[in-house]
Every structure is written in C-alpha cells, then in structure tokens.
mmCIF file of C-alpha atoms in Angstrom:
data_model
loop_
_atom_site.group_PDB
_atom_site.id
_atom_site.type_symbol
_atom_site.label_atom_id
_atom_site.label_comp_id
_atom_site.label_asym_id
_atom_site.label_seq_id
_atom_site.Cartn_x
_atom_site.Cartn_y
_atom_site.Cartn_z
ATOM 1 C CA MET A 1024 74.772 26.405 5.402
ATOM 2 C CA PHE A 1025 73.129 29.054 7.531
ATOM 3 C CA HIS A 1026 73.614 30.746 10.838
ATOM 4 C CA VAL A 1027 70.945 30.573 13.554
ATOM 5 C CA LYS A 1028 71.197 32.690 16.661
ATOM 6 C CA HIS A 1029 68.844 31.896 19.518
ATOM 7 C CA ARG A 1030 69.198 33.784 22.767
ATOM 8 C CA ARG A 1031 72.874 33.465 23.600
ATOM 9 C CA ALA A 1032 73.621 30.184 21.852
ATOM 10 C CA THR A 1033 74.845 30.084 18.276
ATOM 11 C CA HIS A 1034 74.466 27.113 15.934
ATOM 12 C CA ARG A 1035 76.244 26.749 12.639
ATOM 13 C CA GLY A 1036 75.606 24.000 10.168
ATOM 14 C CA PRO A 1037 72.812 22.271 8.334
ATOM 15 C CA ALA A 1038 69.420 22.142 9.995
ATOM 16 C CA PRO A 1039 66.565 19.802 9.108
ATOM 17 C CA VAL A 1040 63.644 21.378 7.280
ATOM 18 C CA THR A 1041 60.286 19.618 7.030
ATOM 19 C CA VAL A 1042 58.102 20.460 4.054
ATOM 20 C CA ARG A 1043 54.458 19.487 4.306
ATOM 21 C CA ASN A 1044 51.593 19.647 1.861
ATOM 22 C CA LEU A 1045 48.897 22.165 2.651
ATOM 23 C CA PRO A 1046 45.697 20.660 4.046
ATOM 24 C CA ASP A 1047 43.232 19.597 1.345
ATOM 25 C CA ALA A 1048 40.467 22.194 1.455
ATOM 26 C CA GLN A 1049 38.720 21.283 -1.811
ATOM 27 C CA ILE A 1050 34.954 21.689 -1.438
ATOM 28 C CA ASN A 1051 32.513 19.053 -2.647
ATOM 29 C CA ALA A 1052 28.914 20.257 -2.879
ATOM 30 C CA PHE A 1053 25.702 18.305 -3.442
ATOM 31 C CA TYR A 1054 22.041 19.204 -3.827
ATOM 32 C CA ASP A 1055 20.911 16.308 -1.660
ATOM 33 C CA GLU A 1056 22.111 13.939 1.096
ATOM 34 C CA ASN A 1057 22.585 11.001 -1.270
ATOM 35 C CA GLN A 1058 25.279 12.791 -3.258
ATOM 36 C CA ASP A 1059 23.341 12.034 -6.449
ATOM 37 C CA ASN A 1060 23.257 15.636 -7.659
ATOM 38 C CA ASN A 1061 26.643 17.307 -7.696
ATOM 39 C CA PHE A 1062 26.641 21.085 -7.493
ATOM 40 C CA ASP A 1063 29.053 22.553 -10.034
ATOM 41 C CA GLY A 1064 29.841 26.254 -9.795
ATOM 42 C CA PHE A 1065 31.539 26.138 -13.208
ATOM 43 C CA ASP A 1066 28.534 24.665 -15.055
ATOM 44 C CA GLU A 1067 25.802 27.283 -15.552
ATOM 45 C CA LYS A 1068 23.082 24.610 -15.646
ATOM 46 C CA LYS A 1069 24.241 23.052 -12.351
ATOM 47 C CA ALA A 1070 25.323 26.263 -10.594
ATOM 48 C CA LEU A 1071 21.886 27.750 -9.894
ATOM 49 C CA ILE A 1072 20.146 27.078 -6.616
ATOM 50 C CA CYS A 1073 16.826 28.379 -5.377
ATOM 51 C CA SER A 1074 17.159 31.069 -2.758
ATOM 52 C CA GLY A 1075 16.493 29.430 0.623
ATOM 53 C CA ASP A 1076 17.447 25.899 -0.508
ATOM 54 C CA SER A 1077 20.216 23.848 1.092
ATOM 55 C CA LEU A 1078 23.471 22.358 -0.139
ATOM 56 C CA ARG A 1079 25.407 19.510 1.468
ATOM 57 C CA LEU A 1080 29.039 20.616 1.686
ATOM 58 C CA GLU A 1081 32.061 18.545 2.599
ATOM 59 C CA ALA A 1082 35.797 18.902 2.692
ATOM 60 C CA ASN A 1083 37.434 16.640 0.096
ATOM 61 C CA THR A 1084 39.702 14.988 2.682
ATOM 62 C CA ILE A 1085 38.683 14.706 6.327
ATOM 63 C CA VAL A 1086 41.417 14.514 8.969
ATOM 64 C CA ALA A 1087 40.388 14.260 12.627
ATOM 65 C CA SER A 1088 43.160 16.570 13.859
ATOM 66 C CA SER A 1089 42.302 19.392 11.404
ATOM 67 C CA LYS A 1090 40.049 22.371 12.082
ATOM 68 C CA TYR A 1091 37.376 23.353 9.559
ATOM 69 C CA GLU A 1092 35.859 26.820 9.144
ATOM 70 C CA TRP A 1093 33.033 27.537 6.681
ATOM 71 C CA THR A 1094 31.993 31.099 5.837
ATOM 72 C CA PRO A 1095 29.795 33.069 5.637
ATOM 73 C CA THR A 1096 28.646 31.627 8.960
ATOM 74 C CA ARG A 1097 25.046 32.815 8.526
ATOM 75 C CA PHE A 1098 24.553 29.977 5.986
ATOM 76 C CA PHE A 1099 25.568 27.301 8.519
ATOM 77 C CA ASP A 1100 23.674 27.882 11.778
ATOM 78 C CA ASN A 1101 25.845 26.139 14.410
ATOM 79 C CA ALA A 1102 27.651 23.755 12.056
ATOM 80 C CA ALA A 1103 30.300 26.054 10.536
ATOM 81 C CA ASN A 1104 33.175 24.083 12.082
ATOM 82 C CA LEU A 1105 32.380 20.583 10.811
ATOM 83 C CA PRO A 1106 34.058 18.909 7.817
ATOM 84 C CA VAL A 1107 30.628 17.829 6.481
ATOM 85 C CA THR A 1108 27.724 20.226 6.880
ATOM 86 C CA PHE A 1109 24.606 21.691 5.305
ATOM 87 C CA ALA A 1110 24.252 25.303 4.227
ATOM 88 C CA ARG A 1111 21.017 27.184 3.687
ATOM 89 C CA ILE A 1112 21.722 29.501 0.778
ATOM 90 C CA ASP A 1113 19.819 32.777 1.054
ATOM 91 C CA PHE A 1114 21.681 34.880 -1.512
ATOM 92 C CA SER A 1115 24.341 34.680 -4.225
ATOM 93 C CA GLY A 1116 27.996 34.839 -3.244
ATOM 94 C CA PHE A 1117 30.931 32.651 -2.301
ATOM 95 C CA ILE A 1118 31.133 29.836 0.238
ATOM 96 C CA ASN A 1119 34.628 29.538 1.684
ATOM 97 C CA LEU A 1120 36.371 26.704 3.502
ATOM 98 C CA LYS A 1121 39.511 27.144 5.582
ATOM 99 C CA VAL A 1122 41.241 23.979 6.832
ATOM 100 C CA THR A 1123 43.988 24.257 9.455
ATOM 101 C CA ASP A 1124 46.048 21.159 10.188
ATOM 102 C CA ASP A 1125 47.638 20.122 13.492
ATOM 103 C CA VAL A 1126 50.809 22.186 12.908
ATOM 104 C CA GLY A 1127 49.057 25.347 11.744
ATOM 105 C CA CYS A 1128 49.293 24.970 7.954
ATOM 106 C CA VAL A 1129 46.229 26.422 6.209
ATOM 107 C CA GLY A 1130 44.476 25.382 3.004
ATOM 108 C CA THR A 1131 41.540 27.284 1.504
ATOM 109 C CA ASP A 1132 38.933 26.873 -1.217
ATOM 110 C CA SER A 1133 35.761 28.641 -2.296
ATOM 111 C CA ILE A 1134 32.821 28.022 -4.600
ATOM 112 C CA LYS A 1135 30.547 30.561 -6.225
ATOM 113 C CA ILE A 1136 26.837 30.194 -5.542
ATOM 114 C CA VAL A 1137 24.208 31.867 -7.713
ATOM 115 C CA THR A 1138 20.665 31.926 -6.363
ATOM 116 C CA LYS A 1139 17.437 32.411 -8.267
ATOM 117 C CA PRO A 1140 13.916 33.050 -7.019
ATOM 118 C CA CYS A 1141 11.984 29.802 -7.323
ATOM 119 C CA CYS A 1142 8.993 30.374 -5.137
ATOM 120 C CA GLU A 1143 7.242 33.629 -5.700
ATOM 121 C CA ILE A 1144 4.136 34.596 -3.802
ATOM 122 C CA SER A 1145 1.764 37.056 -5.409
ATOM 123 C CA PHE A 1146 -1.249 38.759 -3.988
ATOM 124 C CA PRO A 1147 -4.147 40.093 -6.008
ATOM 125 C CA THR A 1148 -4.183 43.841 -6.292
ATOM 126 C CA ALA A 1149 -7.973 44.131 -6.140
ATOM 127 C CA PHE A 1150 -10.916 42.307 -4.526
ATOM 128 C CA THR A 1151 -14.473 42.233 -5.682
ATOM 129 C CA PRO A 1152 -16.703 41.736 -2.635
ATOM 130 C CA ASN A 1153 -20.021 41.038 -4.319
ATOM 131 C CA GLY A 1154 -21.328 38.140 -2.237
ATOM 132 C CA ASP A 1155 -20.632 35.411 -4.801
ATOM 133 C CA GLY A 1156 -18.057 33.703 -2.533
ATOM 134 C CA LYS A 1157 -15.126 34.520 -4.844
ATOM 135 C CA ASN A 1158 -12.599 37.127 -3.726
ATOM 136 C CA ASP A 1159 -14.968 38.366 -0.977
#
C-alpha cells in the first residue's frame, strides 16, 4: 500500500502499475540490399568495411508508432529517422540506434564499425618528359 497526494486530493490504497518491455532496438546490419552478407561487429573477418562503403541497417523489430533515431547523423544523409536505412561509413566508430515507443519508453543499441582503406590513389613523384609519349 502507498500514499499518493495529488493537488488537494489524497488517495490511499493499491494502484495499478503497468510494466512494459523496452522497445527492441537491436541493430541488424548487412553489406548489401539482399541481406546475403551479414555485418558482424564481433567477428574480425566480417567487421571490416571499406571507408566510404555503405551498410544497410535495420531495427530488429519495426513498430509503426515508434520513433527511430540513428547516429552519428552524418552517416545517414536525410534518413536518420527510418527503421530501415543505409549508412555511408566514412570512418571507424559506433553506429547507435535509439527507439522510442508510443509511451516514451526508450531502447538503445550500438554496433562498432571498423573501416579500412580499400581504394588508394597514388601519383608518380617524378615525370620524364622526353617526347616518347610516356609520362610526358
């Protein structure tokens, strides 16, 4: 039994309490649209992504009345509030998902992303203009 005082009215006795599960914010990540290549931040062989590549990200459970917030927003262009989105990964770090349900309960998840340079451009350090058509 508890005592609740609200403004000038007093209520004594049992009161109903509703316990809800937190929204499911588990992140599923894929290297491609077909969901053939799962991204796995815990598996070193599957955790690397080329800097500048994209990942398809989705909330594990999608509920129409929930709000979705992906961060850092610079990875998501204008799609940081959708339950299924693509992220362009420019640097290593964490991707976070915050799901807020219709009564304000919040669930969160994050995955670690490690980038590697995959496309390197090199320029020659010297030219030999000698009229032979090579490096002129």
